[in-house]
């Protein structure tokens, strides 16, 4: 299997302005190495973020040019496996960042929360813990960041938006397929920010950050245009909306899910609105990034005899 | 078992200004009859809401005076059973109401969505459907509205806030306990708005509305003051924040859950912040009411040897 | 002129559940005495709010029964004069309250801002200052709170909503007329919370709070139903929307102003939308109350030969 | 005076990835030609936006390299004059765009508003009108868009943020100075989107769009780092916050104004918080762009004997 590592410095934006680091054919399975959100700089409880972090966060491996992907297509990203490349993960409290503090976008005159680093070490049972007498977390790895290039903008790797990006949605995990809009030739796919685990909302803003080897393959769905990221698991279809205020993210995710039910599952619009009202799920991926990400989902059991949207590879 | 029915007209507010309809002792199990959110007025696809609905929606059975409840206590509401009293439920699209339309609080100049009624009839397999060739919903009954009286205000039965009220949170279901603040002598508990089922977010604003017989008992936890509603299931503890914008509801729910972990489960504040970051859940109860309700929760498996917060009855 | 003082304890809600303290005829000019938002309890820099304030804030004088006002009418409140009844005003920083701090509705885990009282004394030139070497404020008195009773709810005197209430809008000042919806017989008008001056937004949440003698008269506009408060000055017409998030307040205020231009000034809807786009004003009354209040306004110079909406008295 | 015109295609982003079109020395007065927001494509009531507009909106003239500007400096943009280069302006209703409609970021299932073009022609008295029997607007020209390049991102010309950009703030007008952060060498200044007039909020999203000749000069304030745009008029100092929800924009603008009062006018933080509470202004620049822009301001009369922040040119 081909292995892809960032050849020089990591990318900190999603955009068409960086040179691709590799070209991948549809259907080819590749292993991509990703650094943690801090580029490995926080290694102990005493390496405070304010002292060791560089100017930018969330290094991305990429962009990767996907052969045959053209504007107006959809890129299907199949996540086969995520393997940690170290036996510890790190979380921390970063001043003026997180869900229960004032931030640069929600400023107040109050003093910041204390800065603090938490190193979670792998335990004999496979869980992660900074103090097993307190609590341990079983790993449920996923990719905090997957995305294509926006057509015009270069967006920070900390931002989730229509192109995917830093959604911090736990359903971006092995076994699932992420669908992303293609707006530049070659799609310019990047990924990074692997989380060993994360709660819904990513409350303090920093999950169990870890480096990883990620096994992926890609398909290009020609001529299928989507406006926002979608996810498919064996049991569910899901859409992700990223916006502020949070209700706008909820509106986007649900609107997109209705459009999906209409366009590919034969639903009438109002039947779809009813179905989601009575059987939809709606959870918060992150409440901390530059835009909040919400996930709307519905079980495939309600989708009748409809065929999967997944193209045969 | 004592049965409680509304003796005259239903209550459409939560407040201390109505006369209690019954007094219940802590520990006593009672059956309370509730009407649907439309007071039974929408009975077919042709009875349009704009023609048949009265001035107020969401009739409440109550208030019920709980013996011994005093301001500063917490009322524990144990939900034993919810039995439907009819074999159909109703949903509808009400003009300028719902999650994917402009509303009175989010007005636009656009024309409203079409008004429409959906009657879901009970199917032989127990599910509810308006057209079994489309989809059927298995019942997962819960109480859309449970609440005490605010100390000063009288709040519409359509509003969720610190007192509980119209939270539309599916975890308010049989087997679970809801904790509500007591701010007036006797607590003045009311309930209604039973849903045969509802998706997270209650997208169009109207779940599977149904009338029910609800079996409850109450405990008064003396001297335990809470600021917002809490829920406990056999597996999880949960808090509900109701506010706008939605991120404020998320902040409230998570802050309250941290305070709960601190005060009753021996957690240090920053450990609790870490635990919720890595293992918390956060879903949208409703994105349609006067305030949005979000539920933060965490599995009891992380709470160590701590005893349940439930008092012995 | 008849003088109206609160006969017993002040009212802390807007609602139909209190007994009127007086009945006033349309056209009658009355003088109403109002207490400051702290009921006069904060009298020096050393009387900290947390030590001296009671359970409720913002005492209202009222309710006053307006003869002939019926649900579906509009109450026109003409503000003739505001005279201070003392020579000092008070502002303060109240913990977890204000525009640049976390609050009960926008909680964080940060420590609160320092509590602090500012006593502004009247200066020889008529301005108010706590330290003339720093800055002095010329008085521009207005009523922070004017409102009628909601039909069903009893809303805290800290809340602005469809009934008016605690809007904290500086245009509620002498020379202007405030229009309020009537939803209960007699309207149940209350007022209070006089401000010697206030910036737009009322940033820390506490303006120059002062007690006052307020001269008002009322007219009842029969059969004219409005949904939200309106204000008319000699030069402008204005609407007030109170909601969260703040963009909803902006949507409400502008929608109502378009409806006003349509219904009373002969504007086509799309002409009105154009006029406000090119010539409307939009400022923040408060960014601190339970709902934020925004004021949309347009100069009467654009309203052609249209007659004033003010009925002859 | 040197005249600067876009040599080839216009720029539709603010970013470091475009080549500068000119280099300007501090103190040099230049005339810059700007196109309207539609690049002149909407010329009559019958040229509907959906038929004639290209992929991107809001063409910018630039980037212009400012000699000597380095990251960490502030760019002072002095607006000397705005002259219209044609005698008509255009506004329109664009589907799913504007303040009183659902949009791509606030989607609903409702049908869009009607598409419509309004051509305002210059009248003999100098005002603009599409029908003088309805209303005419006196010109108050300003620049909808002024900005530098963000350090890392390339942001759409439709977006206002820390770099300035599409703020749509009427105080960006002749006689005033705009201060922008410099984050790349040469600042990479761009401007465009001249408005013959605009109401606060820019309600329908499209002001009186017009092409113009703009006379500007620049100063570089070395080593003065600002986080968000600031504006200075002869009478006031102002800050602009751009965010969603709107209350976050209000928090940013007011926080920045307090920081300005602290750092350059000798104010203690709490005195500044008091001053803005009692005497600040706060209006909505736009309620329609990707972020909403709010302007906080305070009169220089409160700033004592402090010298102007404007460097001598």
mmCIF file of C-alpha atoms in Angstrom, chain A residues 91 93 98-100 106 113-114 116 118 120 130 134-137 197-204 206-208 245-247 250-251 254-255 258 267 270-271 273-284 287 292 294 302, chain B residues 91 93 98-100 106 113-114 116 118 120 130 134-137 197-204 206-208 245-247 250-251 254-255 258 267 270-271 273-284 287 292 294 302:
data_model
loop_
_atom_site.group_PDB
_atom_site.id
_atom_site.type_symbol
_atom_site.label_atom_id
_atom_site.label_comp_id
_atom_site.label_asym_id
_atom_site.label_seq_id
_atom_site.Cartn_x
_atom_site.Cartn_y
_atom_site.Cartn_z
ATOM 1 C CA UNK A 91 -5.705 17.502 25.670
ATOM 2 C CA UNK A 93 -7.024 24.156 28.177
ATOM 3 C CA UNK A 98 -13.251 26.385 24.211
ATOM 4 C CA UNK A 99 -16.946 25.985 24.892
ATOM 5 C CA UNK A 100 -17.193 27.290 28.455
ATOM 6 C CA UNK A 106 -17.218 35.876 22.071
ATOM 7 C CA UNK A 113 -9.394 29.994 32.518
ATOM 8 C CA UNK A 114 -6.195 28.407 33.788
ATOM 9 C CA UNK A 116 -3.373 23.276 31.650
ATOM 10 C CA UNK A 118 -3.566 16.679 30.218
ATOM 11 C CA UNK A 120 -3.621 10.636 28.503
ATOM 12 C CA UNK A 130 -4.302 10.780 32.691
ATOM 13 C CA UNK A 134 -10.320 9.152 37.958
ATOM 14 C CA UNK A 135 -11.580 7.960 34.583
ATOM 15 C CA UNK A 136 -10.404 6.192 31.448
ATOM 16 C CA UNK A 137 -11.635 6.644 27.902
ATOM 17 C CA UNK A 197 -11.790 9.928 21.293
ATOM 18 C CA UNK A 198 -14.000 12.983 21.686
ATOM 19 C CA UNK A 199 -17.300 13.784 23.292
ATOM 20 C CA UNK A 200 -20.082 15.478 21.347
ATOM 21 C CA UNK A 201 -19.383 19.218 21.337
ATOM 22 C CA UNK A 202 -15.616 18.817 22.042
ATOM 23 C CA UNK A 203 -16.351 20.902 25.098
ATOM 24 C CA UNK A 204 -12.975 22.422 26.085
ATOM 25 C CA UNK A 206 -9.220 19.965 22.608
ATOM 26 C CA UNK A 207 -10.038 16.272 22.221
ATOM 27 C CA UNK A 208 -7.629 13.350 22.715
ATOM 28 C CA UNK A 245 -25.315 30.769 15.600
ATOM 29 C CA UNK A 246 -25.758 27.069 16.272
ATOM 30 C CA UNK A 247 -29.383 27.065 15.084
ATOM 31 C CA UNK A 250 -29.004 22.877 12.624
ATOM 32 C CA UNK A 251 -31.059 24.439 9.845
ATOM 33 C CA UNK A 254 -31.579 19.317 8.314
ATOM 34 C CA UNK A 255 -32.259 21.126 5.048
ATOM 35 C CA UNK A 258 -34.187 16.652 3.322
ATOM 36 C CA UNK A 267 -38.982 11.155 -0.809
ATOM 37 C CA UNK A 270 -42.999 17.116 3.009
ATOM 38 C CA UNK A 271 -42.712 13.400 3.733
ATOM 39 C CA UNK A 273 -39.814 16.887 6.714
ATOM 40 C CA UNK A 274 -42.198 14.585 8.608
ATOM 41 C CA UNK A 275 -39.734 11.714 8.765
ATOM 42 C CA UNK A 276 -36.983 13.858 10.259
ATOM 43 C CA UNK A 277 -39.434 15.440 12.695
ATOM 44 C CA UNK A 278 -40.402 12.042 14.079
ATOM 45 C CA UNK A 279 -37.233 9.983 13.628
ATOM 46 C CA UNK A 280 -34.254 12.258 12.946
ATOM 47 C CA UNK A 281 -31.236 12.632 15.211
ATOM 48 C CA UNK A 282 -29.398 15.895 15.756
ATOM 49 C CA UNK A 283 -26.194 16.184 17.747
ATOM 50 C CA UNK A 284 -23.461 18.745 18.234
ATOM 51 C CA UNK A 287 -19.354 23.973 19.939
ATOM 52 C CA UNK A 292 -20.186 25.158 15.155
ATOM 53 C CA UNK A 294 -24.138 19.964 13.852
ATOM 54 C CA UNK A 302 -36.736 4.304 7.053
ATOM 55 C CA UNK B 91 -48.607 15.996 13.454
ATOM 56 C CA UNK B 93 -47.342 21.993 9.614
ATOM 57 C CA UNK B 98 -41.157 25.067 13.017
ATOM 58 C CA UNK B 99 -37.472 24.581 12.424
ATOM 59 C CA UNK B 100 -37.227 25.108 8.662
ATOM 60 C CA UNK B 106 -37.313 34.827 13.140
ATOM 61 C CA UNK B 113 -45.049 26.813 4.136
ATOM 62 C CA UNK B 114 -48.222 24.960 3.216
ATOM 63 C CA UNK B 116 -50.987 20.373 6.386
ATOM 64 C CA UNK B 118 -50.729 14.212 9.172
ATOM 65 C CA UNK B 120 -50.596 8.676 12.118
ATOM 66 C CA UNK B 130 -49.928 7.945 7.981
ATOM 67 C CA UNK B 134 -43.878 5.316 3.162
ATOM 68 C CA UNK B 135 -42.614 4.860 6.724
ATOM 69 C CA UNK B 136 -43.761 3.783 10.159
ATOM 70 C CA UNK B 137 -42.550 4.983 13.525
ATOM 71 C CA UNK B 197 -42.429 9.557 19.306
ATOM 72 C CA UNK B 198 -40.254 12.486 18.279
ATOM 73 C CA UNK B 199 -36.962 12.979 16.536
ATOM 74 C CA UNK B 200 -34.215 15.067 18.091
ATOM 75 C CA UNK B 201 -34.951 18.705 17.309
ATOM 76 C CA UNK B 202 -38.698 18.126 16.717
ATOM 77 C CA UNK B 203 -38.009 19.549 13.284
ATOM 78 C CA UNK B 204 -41.382 20.786 12.004
ATOM 79 C CA UNK B 206 -45.124 19.080 15.929
ATOM 80 C CA UNK B 207 -44.255 15.548 17.071
ATOM 81 C CA UNK B 208 -46.637 12.568 17.196
ATOM 82 C CA UNK B 245 -29.155 31.256 20.522
ATOM 83 C CA UNK B 246 -28.660 27.510 20.631
ATOM 84 C CA UNK B 247 -25.043 27.790 21.779
ATOM 85 C CA UNK B 250 -25.377 24.202 25.056
ATOM 86 C CA UNK B 251 -23.340 26.338 27.451
ATOM 87 C CA UNK B 254 -22.763 21.647 30.018
ATOM 88 C CA UNK B 255 -22.119 24.100 32.835
ATOM 89 C CA UNK B 258 -20.136 20.115 35.457
ATOM 90 C CA UNK B 267 -15.276 15.653 40.641
ATOM 91 C CA UNK B 270 -11.314 20.719 35.627
ATOM 92 C CA UNK B 271 -11.563 16.938 35.715
ATOM 93 C CA UNK B 273 -14.510 19.685 32.087
ATOM 94 C CA UNK B 274 -12.090 17.077 30.697
ATOM 95 C CA UNK B 275 -14.535 14.200 31.143
ATOM 96 C CA UNK B 276 -17.306 15.970 29.234
ATOM 97 C CA UNK B 277 -14.861 17.023 26.519
ATOM 98 C CA UNK B 278 -13.861 13.430 25.881
ATOM 99 C CA UNK B 279 -17.009 11.481 26.754
ATOM 100 C CA UNK B 280 -20.006 13.808 26.950
ATOM 101 C CA UNK B 281 -23.032 13.667 24.673
ATOM 102 C CA UNK B 282 -24.923 16.726 23.452
ATOM 103 C CA UNK B 283 -28.114 16.554 21.450
ATOM 104 C CA UNK B 284 -30.858 18.941 20.438
ATOM 105 C CA UNK B 287 -35.030 23.661 17.687
ATOM 106 C CA UNK B 292 -34.212 25.819 22.126
ATOM 107 C CA UNK B 294 -30.212 21.046 24.473
ATOM 108 C CA UNK B 302 -17.455 7.278 34.368
#
